[in-house]
Amino acid sequence: MALLRRRKQPDSDPHPDPDQDPKPDEEDDKEQKASKKSNKNGKIKNYSCLDNCCWFVGCVCSVWWLLLFLYNAMPASFPQFVTEAISGPFPDPPGVKCLKEGLKAKHPVVFVPGIVTGGLELWEGHQCMDGLFRKRLWGGTFGEVYKRPSCWVQHMSLDNKTGMDPPGIRVRPVSGLVAADYFAPGYFVWAVLIANLARVGYEEKNMYMAAYDWRLSFQNTEVRDQTLSRIKSNIELMVATNGGKKAVIIPHSMGVIYFLHFMKWVEAPAPMGGGGGPDWCAKHIKAVMNIGGPFLGVPKAVAGLFSAEAKDIASVRALAPGVLDSDLFQIQTLQHVMRMSRTWDSTMSMIPKGGDTIWGGLNWSPEEGYSPRRGKRGKNDPESPTVSDSASEVTHANYGRIVSFGKDVAEAPSSEIERIEFRGAVKGINVANNTCRAVWTEYHDMGFGGIKAVAEYKVYTAGEIVELLEFVAPKMMERGSAHFSYGIADNLEDPKYTHYKYWSNPLETKLPNAPDMEIYSMYGVGIPTERAYVYKLTPAAECYIPFQIDTSAKDKSEDGCLKDGVYTVDGDETVPALSAGYMCAKGWRGKTRFNPSGIKTYVREYDHNPPSNFLEGRGTQSGAHVDIMGNFQLIEDVIRVAAGATGEELGGDQVYTGIFEWSEKINLKL
């Protein structure tokens, strides 16, 4: 019998203890499933940058729509209720106040907007502007600036040789009251004044916005668009349809000197003038109420043409060096601004006029001894403005030195300044800018020798500013000199002064023969306003602007007039009081050679009082250059004159600065 082999027992017991867990594998499976489920529920997702951006945009939009809903749901009077709870009850708007007094619309009103505040729209353009027919390129939302910046600059620029439309481009002014009521959504220009005039009965039949293309020279607005003829016809129509009542003209900013040009044009014989005859203004105009008028120019225009800067832009350049000069979004920002603005002939209308006689020389200026004011001065109070104790320690500025290369030059005695003549200097070849034709400015035609010559002359007064600009931008100034003049007439009977280039300069032309007409100079004061600059050379680089304001130049005292390379005086932040007020304070006061018929003139200054909180918006007592258009006192003065009042009934002159004292320091034959 075969032997039976026993199978070897396995190491593990095949019969486990009944006290032990009979199904360990099943338990493990349950634990694994529970663990997976737990991990799935508690898993932390990694969001991409795009996801985060979408969530952020969504949150911002949700909050925005919620706030917009709440704003529309709240009562219309709620913001005013909150503001009055904080700062006290609001006064009645000027229109309501005058209506309660029984004032009504009487004289037709004509508004003349200033530079950059009037809307411009596209009528013809290149392919990059397809779909934008009659859409605003200037004013409104400015959407095309960031959508297509290079194309926008191309269409906003004029021809560099003719100062007119480039081939294939037609940009024209917006017409009607909407042309300049708001500059951008929520930023009013004429809207508040128009609304208050409407309170006393004005409407479009007796209000007219004399919109024009503010980029063009004044005479070219007639050549291209017949704008001056349209203004003449509209004024004649409004006077005829309002029972023969003369018009009240309200120009603002550059519109002031534009209308000064108009008053000479309308009476001059055709074809240069409008052929209205020597008594046209006497028959059709009751008063000209000039708001923030740069009669004698503004130093700010010099900085803009010389280096595409002003005080604010210079401060930005100091905070973020190189940003405005760099190829930002494929556009060299300042270079393109300079290229574009230098094609606008109108900017040259605001170069300071009168030379050293008006603005001062190396060693003097009319505002000599000026110190920043602290606190208000009462109406017609002859006492000097209040100044802080530290203001007396400030070194007074040499305002006559409009451009100085270095703070030491701006403060040095004139006998210690060594100047090397720049006129006739050899400009040479500017190698650094040979590749920059896409952002061409006339500095690209200047060599290093020319740039060095400008800096080595060291200081420029108003009498030398025109020659400086002719040296650095000869093509621009060649166009400008055909349309504008900046001197003082020795003999106004000289036939040469019948040319239109002199008509916007009050020192080279006569006021019309209209003894019953009134002229007002209305402007804000109490705000530091640019008067002179400290410059330095910019380090050489590709496509660079060689000069810039030296923002490191400051006064030792906080109350000084020199801050961030800019000397300031009293004014409305844009126009110094001297430029806005001199002609009505002295040049036209009484019968003078500039005012042979003795038109009455009034100086009305409005002391700046900023809003006390953000709920007041831009305020109702502002003296700032544009915000003054919402100044209740100024609006009330306008309504009263439009309703028939005279300057004497307004109270005559209203002065807070030393404009009469400054005017007396100017030695001008009258």
XYZ file of C-alpha atoms in Angstrom:
670
model
C 0.000 0.000 0.000
C 1.288 3.252 -0.979
C 2.420 5.502 1.751
C 0.194 8.503 2.337
C 2.055 11.831 2.499
C 0.681 14.349 5.017
C 0.191 17.900 3.806
C 2.176 20.413 5.731
C 0.082 22.780 7.839
C 0.262 26.531 6.889
C 1.975 28.885 9.273
C -1.219 30.788 9.961
C -4.025 29.163 11.749
C -6.828 28.319 9.289
C -9.282 28.310 12.144
C -8.988 31.688 13.826
C -10.130 32.453 17.276
C -13.807 33.322 17.216
C -13.094 36.232 19.627
C -11.007 37.957 16.963
C -12.457 40.217 14.162
C -13.630 37.828 11.474
C -13.381 40.299 8.550
C -10.290 42.515 8.825
C -10.102 43.036 5.044
C -13.652 44.377 4.887
C -12.899 46.824 7.709
C -9.828 48.079 5.871
C -11.859 48.612 2.735
C -14.402 50.683 4.673
C -11.646 52.827 6.211
C -10.066 53.444 2.816
C -13.395 54.478 1.293
C -14.142 56.773 4.216
C -10.660 58.296 3.924
C -11.107 58.913 0.194
C -14.478 60.542 0.783
C -13.028 62.729 3.514
C -10.109 63.771 1.297
C -12.496 64.554 -1.532
C -14.640 66.773 0.669
C -11.702 68.591 2.290
C -9.493 69.013 -0.738
C -8.006 72.569 -1.136
C -8.234 73.770 -4.734
C -5.419 75.745 -6.286
C -6.909 78.721 -8.178
C -5.043 80.273 -11.074
C -4.238 83.962 -11.396
C -7.003 84.258 -13.994
C -9.522 82.759 -11.550
C -8.495 85.233 -8.871
C -8.783 88.157 -11.288
C -12.254 87.027 -12.359
C -13.351 86.715 -8.737
C -11.962 90.179 -7.971
C -13.686 91.771 -10.952
C -16.897 90.013 -10.034
C -16.736 91.289 -6.450
C -16.012 94.847 -7.591
C -18.889 94.753 -10.082
C -21.252 93.300 -7.484
C -20.366 95.989 -4.952
C -20.638 98.668 -7.657
C -24.104 97.524 -8.746
C -25.210 97.288 -5.124
C -24.065 100.829 -4.422
C -25.670 102.042 -7.652
C -28.933 100.368 -6.667
C -28.841 101.937 -3.203
C -28.001 105.333 -4.716
C -30.979 105.161 -7.082
C -33.231 103.809 -4.357
C -32.454 106.544 -1.833
C -34.426 109.813 -1.844
C -32.920 112.499 -4.111
C -32.500 114.830 -1.151
C -30.504 112.354 0.963
C -26.979 113.476 -0.114
C -27.952 117.091 0.551
C -29.430 116.071 3.911
C -26.154 114.400 4.938
C -24.086 117.350 3.736
C -26.275 119.859 5.593
C -26.083 117.739 8.719
C -22.282 117.981 8.564
C -21.678 121.523 7.335
C -24.966 123.351 7.871
C -27.782 124.305 5.501
C -27.029 125.044 1.847
C -27.708 128.539 0.570
C -30.178 128.887 -2.262
C -28.602 128.454 -5.709
C -28.031 131.840 -7.383
C -30.810 131.212 -9.900
C -33.354 130.549 -7.139
C -32.166 133.559 -5.139
C -32.420 135.903 -8.127
C -35.820 134.488 -9.100
C -37.135 135.236 -5.582
C -35.966 138.818 -6.076
C -38.007 139.035 -9.258
C -35.130 138.951 -11.762
C -35.938 137.548 -15.189
C -34.151 136.788 -18.443
C -33.512 139.992 -20.360
C -30.315 140.111 -22.424
C -29.349 137.151 -24.622
C -26.261 135.319 -23.383
C -23.338 133.965 -25.420
C -20.806 131.517 -23.937
C -17.293 131.297 -25.389
C -15.458 128.193 -24.076
C -11.715 128.028 -23.542
C -8.959 125.690 -24.600
C -9.541 121.931 -24.166
C -13.015 122.332 -22.560
C -14.966 122.089 -25.832
C -15.841 118.703 -27.300
C -14.409 117.537 -30.647
C -15.923 114.793 -32.815
C -14.745 112.726 -35.775
C -16.153 113.409 -39.256
C -13.502 111.665 -41.336
C -10.580 109.488 -40.357
C -8.273 106.633 -41.197
C -9.122 102.943 -41.030
C -8.112 102.675 -37.379
C -11.066 104.937 -36.528
C -13.719 102.933 -38.394
C -17.104 102.987 -36.701
C -16.505 106.270 -34.848
C -18.237 108.710 -37.192
C -19.426 111.700 -35.125
C -18.148 110.112 -31.930
C -16.257 112.333 -29.514
C -12.498 112.113 -29.643
C -12.135 114.912 -27.084
C -14.450 115.230 -24.108
C -16.909 112.659 -22.831
C -15.418 109.368 -21.680
C -12.149 109.610 -23.658
C -12.577 105.916 -24.423
C -10.510 106.036 -27.591
C -7.424 107.227 -25.699
C -6.841 103.864 -24.043
C -8.420 101.730 -26.783
C -6.216 103.037 -29.619
C -3.776 105.640 -28.248
C -1.508 105.989 -31.285
C -4.462 106.369 -33.655
C -6.066 108.892 -31.290
C -2.897 111.025 -31.152
C -2.680 110.918 -34.946
C -6.259 112.201 -35.340
C -6.004 114.858 -32.624
C -2.826 116.316 -34.167
C -2.915 118.988 -36.857
C -0.621 119.272 -39.865
C 2.784 120.418 -38.620
C 3.327 122.696 -41.625
C -0.081 124.262 -42.192
C -1.690 124.071 -38.745
C -4.826 122.713 -40.443
C -6.320 119.236 -41.036
C -3.904 116.445 -41.959
C -4.822 114.588 -45.186
C -7.797 112.281 -44.737
C -8.728 113.531 -41.252
C -11.549 115.856 -40.247
C -12.170 116.512 -36.542
C -14.778 119.193 -35.846
C -16.204 120.962 -32.774
C -19.403 119.658 -31.194
C -22.236 122.167 -31.553
C -24.886 123.347 -29.105
C -24.862 123.805 -25.334
C -23.692 120.194 -24.933
C -20.378 121.160 -26.574
C -18.933 122.345 -23.258
C -21.504 121.848 -20.494
C -19.510 118.883 -19.179
C -15.888 118.104 -19.979
C -16.271 114.502 -18.843
C -19.099 112.659 -17.063
C -19.599 114.338 -13.699
C -17.038 117.092 -14.398
C -19.010 120.248 -15.167
C -17.724 123.291 -17.020
C -20.698 125.422 -18.102
C -23.503 123.158 -16.823
C -23.999 124.832 -13.428
C -24.088 128.336 -14.916
C -26.528 127.209 -17.635
C -28.812 125.549 -15.046
C -28.935 128.679 -12.891
C -29.647 130.927 -15.874
C -32.500 128.572 -16.773
C -34.000 129.237 -13.323
C -34.687 132.854 -14.296
C -36.123 131.990 -17.680
C -33.231 131.381 -20.054
C -33.395 128.635 -22.686
C -31.687 127.773 -25.963
C -33.411 130.562 -27.872
C -31.577 133.180 -25.787
C -28.441 131.198 -24.874
C -25.764 130.244 -27.393
C -22.535 128.264 -27.037
C -19.963 129.696 -29.468
C -18.134 126.381 -29.915
C -14.974 126.382 -32.031
C -12.000 124.124 -32.708
C -9.701 125.334 -29.945
C -6.668 123.664 -31.562
C -6.603 126.088 -34.503
C -5.221 129.608 -34.586
C -8.028 132.110 -34.147
C -8.083 133.318 -37.741
C -7.958 129.752 -39.048
C -11.236 128.950 -37.273
C -12.780 131.364 -39.777
C -10.750 130.115 -42.742
C -11.671 126.458 -42.212
C -15.038 126.504 -40.410
C -16.323 130.105 -40.767
C -16.725 130.087 -36.979
C -16.317 133.845 -36.539
C -19.000 134.467 -39.172
C -21.325 132.039 -37.395
C -20.793 133.814 -34.060
C -21.547 137.164 -35.718
C -24.723 135.839 -37.337
C -25.965 134.182 -34.144
C -25.430 137.294 -32.040
C -27.259 139.411 -34.614
C -30.130 136.897 -34.686
C -30.404 136.733 -30.878
C -30.410 140.524 -30.557
C -33.060 140.833 -33.286
C -35.330 138.133 -31.804
C -35.039 139.502 -28.243
C -36.450 142.929 -28.967
C -33.122 144.558 -29.794
C -31.645 143.881 -26.361
C -27.849 143.675 -26.575
C -26.035 140.450 -25.780
C -23.983 139.642 -22.694
C -20.843 137.727 -23.719
C -19.268 135.307 -21.225
C -15.879 133.986 -22.391
C -13.771 131.671 -20.244
C -10.002 131.059 -20.265
C -8.580 131.159 -23.814
C -12.067 132.085 -25.005
C -11.355 135.532 -23.519
C -8.606 136.346 -26.004
C -10.482 134.506 -28.757
C -13.388 136.915 -28.301
C -10.967 139.850 -28.143
C -9.836 138.724 -31.596
C -13.496 138.476 -32.657
C -14.273 142.070 -31.643
C -11.529 143.324 -33.973
C -12.423 140.855 -36.730
C -16.145 141.710 -36.759
C -15.522 145.425 -37.346
C -12.611 145.037 -39.786
C -13.395 145.240 -43.504
C -13.616 142.068 -45.577
C -11.936 139.851 -46.640
C -9.681 139.842 -43.548
C -12.514 140.878 -41.242
C -16.252 140.437 -40.902
C -17.232 143.783 -42.376
C -19.605 144.712 -39.540
C -18.450 148.318 -39.413
C -16.921 150.377 -36.580
C -20.145 150.454 -34.525
C -21.062 146.752 -34.609
C -19.978 146.052 -31.005
C -21.741 149.190 -29.752
C -24.986 147.993 -31.347
C -24.864 144.352 -30.309
C -22.903 143.936 -27.037
C -23.981 145.104 -23.562
C -21.124 143.604 -21.570
C -18.200 141.196 -21.861
C -17.781 139.231 -18.622
C -14.367 137.589 -18.921
C -13.804 134.636 -16.579
C -10.207 133.554 -15.852
C -8.878 135.442 -18.855
C -5.160 135.070 -19.747
C -5.076 138.548 -21.324
C -1.292 138.782 -21.042
C -0.528 135.082 -21.396
C 0.471 132.460 -18.830
C 3.937 131.165 -17.868
C 2.359 127.698 -17.783
C 2.240 127.817 -21.597
C 6.020 128.239 -21.676
C 6.589 125.084 -19.633
C 4.127 123.175 -21.798
C 5.808 124.157 -25.069
C 9.365 123.922 -23.734
C 9.225 120.532 -21.998
C 5.602 119.286 -22.175
C 5.354 119.857 -18.430
C 3.543 121.782 -15.761
C 3.776 121.613 -11.981
C 1.694 118.439 -11.633
C 3.428 116.562 -14.446
C 6.830 117.504 -13.043
C 5.802 116.080 -9.663
C 4.729 112.799 -11.283
C 8.072 112.586 -13.067
C 9.811 113.035 -9.736
C 7.738 110.342 -7.999
C 8.112 107.836 -10.834
C 11.288 108.698 -12.753
C 11.304 107.493 -16.324
C 7.652 106.370 -16.462
C 6.336 109.316 -18.462
C 9.428 109.261 -20.672
C 9.288 105.524 -21.323
C 7.532 103.545 -24.030
C 4.398 103.161 -21.906
C 1.794 100.998 -23.668
C 3.860 101.448 -26.858
C 3.595 105.234 -26.669
C 6.334 107.534 -25.393
C 3.923 109.554 -23.285
C 5.527 112.984 -22.979
C 7.081 112.858 -26.436
C 3.712 112.179 -28.042
C 2.059 114.873 -25.928
C 4.699 117.349 -27.089
C 4.412 116.278 -30.718
C 0.631 116.641 -30.604
C 0.385 119.896 -28.629
C 3.019 121.606 -30.764
C 0.724 121.216 -33.767
C -2.009 123.157 -31.921
C -1.396 126.773 -32.908
C -3.780 128.009 -30.212
C -1.269 127.119 -27.479
C 1.021 129.849 -28.803
C -1.677 132.452 -28.163
C -0.940 132.153 -24.438
C 2.790 132.797 -24.477
C 3.416 135.770 -22.113
C 2.890 139.128 -23.820
C 4.516 142.452 -23.102
C 8.025 141.166 -22.380
C 10.014 142.551 -19.479
C 7.799 145.651 -19.254
C 4.896 143.550 -17.990
C 6.483 140.476 -16.417
C 9.715 141.935 -15.030
C 13.398 141.454 -15.757
C 16.415 139.888 -14.079
C 16.155 142.109 -11.013
C 12.492 143.068 -10.644
C 8.898 141.994 -11.152
C 5.528 143.610 -10.419
C 4.777 141.011 -7.714
C 8.131 141.644 -6.006
C 7.781 141.098 -2.266
C 4.768 138.822 -2.592
C 4.286 136.267 0.183
C 1.692 133.491 0.267
C -1.480 134.559 1.998
C -2.770 132.939 5.149
C -6.416 133.643 5.772
C -8.874 135.778 3.859
C -8.988 139.493 3.379
C -12.274 141.306 3.480
C -13.962 142.722 0.424
C -12.174 145.857 -0.811
C -10.024 145.867 2.327
C -6.893 147.917 1.532
C -4.850 146.234 4.243
C -2.183 143.727 3.283
C -3.090 140.037 3.365
C -2.244 138.052 6.446
C 1.015 136.111 6.239
C 2.500 133.576 8.571
C 5.518 134.437 10.730
C 7.744 132.064 8.819
C 6.795 133.710 5.522
C 8.853 136.750 6.474
C 11.964 134.541 6.533
C 11.449 133.325 2.953
C 13.758 134.646 0.272
C 11.530 136.499 -2.161
C 11.522 135.169 -5.675
C 12.891 136.801 -8.805
C 9.694 136.252 -10.769
C 11.064 138.044 -13.814
C 13.344 135.039 -14.416
C 10.691 132.817 -15.964
C 13.158 130.037 -16.818
C 16.337 129.486 -14.785
C 18.766 126.588 -15.108
C 19.473 125.797 -11.470
C 18.158 127.160 -8.196
C 21.427 128.989 -7.597
C 20.917 130.900 -10.859
C 17.308 131.743 -9.925
C 18.461 133.302 -6.642
C 21.835 134.802 -7.590
C 22.362 138.553 -8.135
C 22.290 139.279 -11.854
C 25.875 140.595 -11.727
C 27.110 137.141 -10.696
C 25.390 135.221 -13.515
C 27.726 134.382 -16.392
C 25.704 133.839 -19.540
C 26.900 132.467 -22.869
C 24.893 133.699 -25.854
C 22.651 131.001 -27.366
C 21.439 132.935 -30.399
C 23.242 131.721 -33.486
C 24.795 128.741 -31.725
C 25.629 125.742 -33.911
C 23.138 123.011 -33.042
C 25.105 120.083 -34.495
C 23.687 116.578 -34.885
C 21.647 114.859 -32.187
C 22.821 111.282 -32.609
C 20.675 110.011 -29.744
C 17.442 110.907 -31.491
C 18.180 109.812 -35.058
C 15.910 106.746 -34.733
C 12.899 108.528 -33.215
C 10.988 109.753 -36.224
C 7.780 108.063 -35.007
C 7.715 110.445 -32.024
C 9.372 113.358 -33.769
C 9.577 116.658 -31.940
C 11.798 119.512 -32.969
C 14.262 118.572 -30.249
C 15.179 115.655 -32.501
C 16.612 118.180 -34.939
C 18.690 119.833 -32.216
C 22.216 118.659 -31.640
C 23.949 118.394 -28.308
C 25.594 121.721 -29.067
C 22.233 123.479 -29.296
C 20.979 121.877 -26.090
C 24.144 122.891 -24.265
C 23.842 126.466 -25.590
C 20.304 126.781 -24.197
C 21.427 125.658 -20.742
C 24.527 127.878 -20.704
C 22.488 131.036 -21.235
C 21.155 130.117 -17.760
C 18.200 132.490 -17.331
C 15.391 133.722 -19.562
C 13.023 136.629 -18.938
C 9.690 137.175 -20.715
C 11.467 139.280 -23.340
C 13.694 136.330 -24.226
C 11.136 133.521 -24.016
C 9.930 134.004 -27.599
C 13.517 133.845 -28.887
C 14.149 130.729 -26.790
C 11.138 128.979 -28.320
C 12.172 130.111 -31.800
C 15.557 128.490 -31.182
C 14.285 125.136 -29.871
C 11.120 124.905 -32.046
C 11.624 127.038 -35.171
C 8.957 125.328 -37.283
C 6.302 125.673 -34.596
C 7.120 129.325 -33.975
C 7.204 130.080 -37.695
C 3.539 129.064 -37.831
C 2.780 130.877 -34.603
C 4.400 134.163 -35.602
C 2.048 134.335 -38.603
C -0.969 134.372 -36.261
C 0.129 135.892 -32.944
C 2.285 138.711 -31.600
C 3.664 139.271 -28.105
C 4.966 142.840 -28.020
C 3.731 146.312 -27.057
C 2.592 148.752 -29.739
C 4.443 152.046 -29.844
C 1.938 153.627 -32.224
C -1.466 151.992 -32.595
C -2.158 154.152 -35.639
C 0.510 152.259 -37.569
C -1.280 150.405 -40.422
C 0.538 147.176 -39.555
C -1.698 146.762 -36.494
C -4.691 146.190 -38.755
C -3.341 142.672 -39.399
C -5.115 139.841 -37.576
C -1.949 138.603 -35.848
C -2.214 141.561 -33.424
C -5.936 141.295 -32.629
C -5.652 138.922 -29.647
C -2.925 140.954 -27.922
C -4.538 143.715 -25.800
C -1.206 145.609 -25.847
C -1.224 145.887 -29.637
C -4.850 146.655 -30.391
C -7.664 149.031 -29.411
C -10.980 148.177 -27.851
C -14.016 148.914 -30.056
C -15.678 152.329 -30.066
C -18.501 151.378 -27.681
C -18.644 153.769 -24.705
C -21.817 152.158 -23.266
C -20.304 148.678 -23.199
C -18.798 147.223 -20.004
C -15.850 144.858 -19.617
C -15.371 142.699 -16.539
C -12.327 140.746 -15.486
C -13.562 137.977 -13.190
C -11.084 135.468 -11.815
C -10.213 133.390 -8.788
C -7.419 134.168 -6.337
C -5.915 132.591 -3.261
C -4.358 129.563 -5.002
C -0.617 129.170 -5.727
C -0.231 129.705 -9.480
C 2.777 128.934 -11.679
C 4.917 131.996 -12.421
C 8.538 130.868 -13.002
C 10.514 127.614 -13.253
C 13.817 126.074 -12.255
C 15.066 123.714 -14.977
C 17.798 121.138 -15.373
C 19.218 119.083 -18.222
C 17.821 115.578 -18.672
C 20.445 112.821 -19.006
C 20.886 111.943 -22.683
C 18.837 108.961 -23.838
C 17.046 107.710 -26.912
C 13.973 109.768 -27.892
C 14.326 112.085 -24.891
C 13.187 115.617 -24.107
C 16.427 117.332 -23.047
C 14.983 119.737 -20.457
C 12.823 119.145 -17.409
C 11.690 120.997 -14.306
C 14.025 120.388 -11.368
C 11.633 119.166 -8.685
C 14.446 119.046 -6.120
C 14.497 122.870 -6.023
C 12.500 123.950 -2.977
C 12.353 126.737 -0.418
C 13.643 125.962 3.045
C 10.381 127.145 4.549
C 7.103 125.392 3.885
C 5.531 128.812 3.326
C 7.934 129.678 0.527
C 6.976 130.387 -3.069
C 9.327 127.751 -4.545
C 8.077 124.170 -4.460
C 9.102 121.305 -6.721
C 10.991 123.612 -9.063
C 8.061 126.020 -9.566
C 7.748 129.582 -8.248
C 4.127 130.481 -7.534
C 2.154 133.684 -7.064
C -1.482 134.496 -6.364
C -3.960 133.418 -9.009
C -6.477 130.758 -9.954
C -3.966 127.881 -10.278
C -3.570 128.490 -14.030
C -3.642 132.253 -14.723
C -1.671 134.615 -12.451
C -3.710 137.536 -11.116
C -1.382 139.932 -12.961
C -2.354 138.516 -16.369
C -6.070 138.286 -15.592
C -6.444 141.665 -13.913
C -3.933 144.207 -15.295
C -5.870 145.400 -18.351
C -9.079 146.117 -16.415
C -7.137 147.499 -13.435
C -4.956 149.904 -15.438
C -4.439 149.214 -19.151
C -8.102 149.856 -20.056
C -9.122 151.869 -16.969
C -10.550 155.173 -18.163
C -9.665 156.601 -21.563
C -6.318 155.208 -22.657
C -4.719 154.594 -26.035
C -5.890 150.979 -25.712
C -9.433 152.097 -24.749
C -10.051 155.344 -26.624
C -13.833 155.395 -26.063
C -13.530 154.944 -22.297
C -15.394 151.637 -21.916
C -16.008 151.032 -18.206
C -13.933 148.209 -16.730
C -14.312 146.279 -13.484
C -12.060 143.874 -11.599
C -13.979 141.172 -9.750
C -11.809 138.744 -7.760
C -13.254 135.662 -6.037
C -11.278 134.387 -3.088
C -10.819 130.630 -3.148
C -12.626 128.715 -0.419
C -12.302 124.960 -1.013
C -15.110 122.557 -0.088
C -15.056 121.443 3.537
C -15.819 117.798 2.712
C -16.070 115.497 -0.295
C -19.885 115.587 -0.247
C -19.725 119.206 -1.422
C -18.063 118.086 -4.654
C -15.975 120.874 -6.162
C -17.555 123.477 -3.907
C -19.662 126.589 -4.397
C -16.956 129.105 -3.466
C -14.025 127.788 -5.470
C -11.603 130.149 -7.184
C -9.872 127.460 -9.262
C -9.609 128.092 -12.989
C -12.412 125.704 -14.038
C -14.195 125.132 -10.741
C -14.962 128.862 -10.531
C -17.662 128.154 -13.125
C -19.651 126.722 -10.194
C -18.898 129.642 -7.841
C -22.264 130.900 -6.553
C -21.124 134.509 -6.184
C -19.764 134.653 -9.735
C -22.924 133.037 -11.127
C -25.063 135.565 -9.256
C -23.025 138.428 -10.724
C -23.531 137.007 -14.230
C -27.286 136.589 -13.746
C -27.691 140.142 -12.443
C -25.837 141.649 -15.400
C -27.799 139.460 -17.831
C -30.977 140.688 -16.135
C -29.960 144.314 -16.716
C -27.662 145.370 -13.847
C -24.506 147.448 -14.337
C -21.063 147.066 -12.816
C -21.765 149.861 -10.355
C -24.893 148.053 -9.182
C -22.789 144.949 -8.523
C -20.579 147.017 -6.248
C -17.786 147.982 -8.620
C -14.374 146.417 -8.064
C -13.939 143.487 -5.685
C -10.269 142.899 -4.919
C -8.357 140.573 -2.591
C -4.865 140.721 -4.124
C -2.428 143.571 -4.727
C -3.435 143.876 -8.397
C -3.693 147.678 -8.301
C -0.316 148.028 -6.573
C 1.304 145.583 -9.011
C -0.212 147.444 -11.943
C 1.285 150.720 -10.782
C 4.767 149.196 -10.882
C 4.398 148.545 -14.622
C 5.780 151.475 -16.572
C 3.597 151.362 -19.677
C 2.641 154.392 -21.733
C -1.141 154.731 -21.680
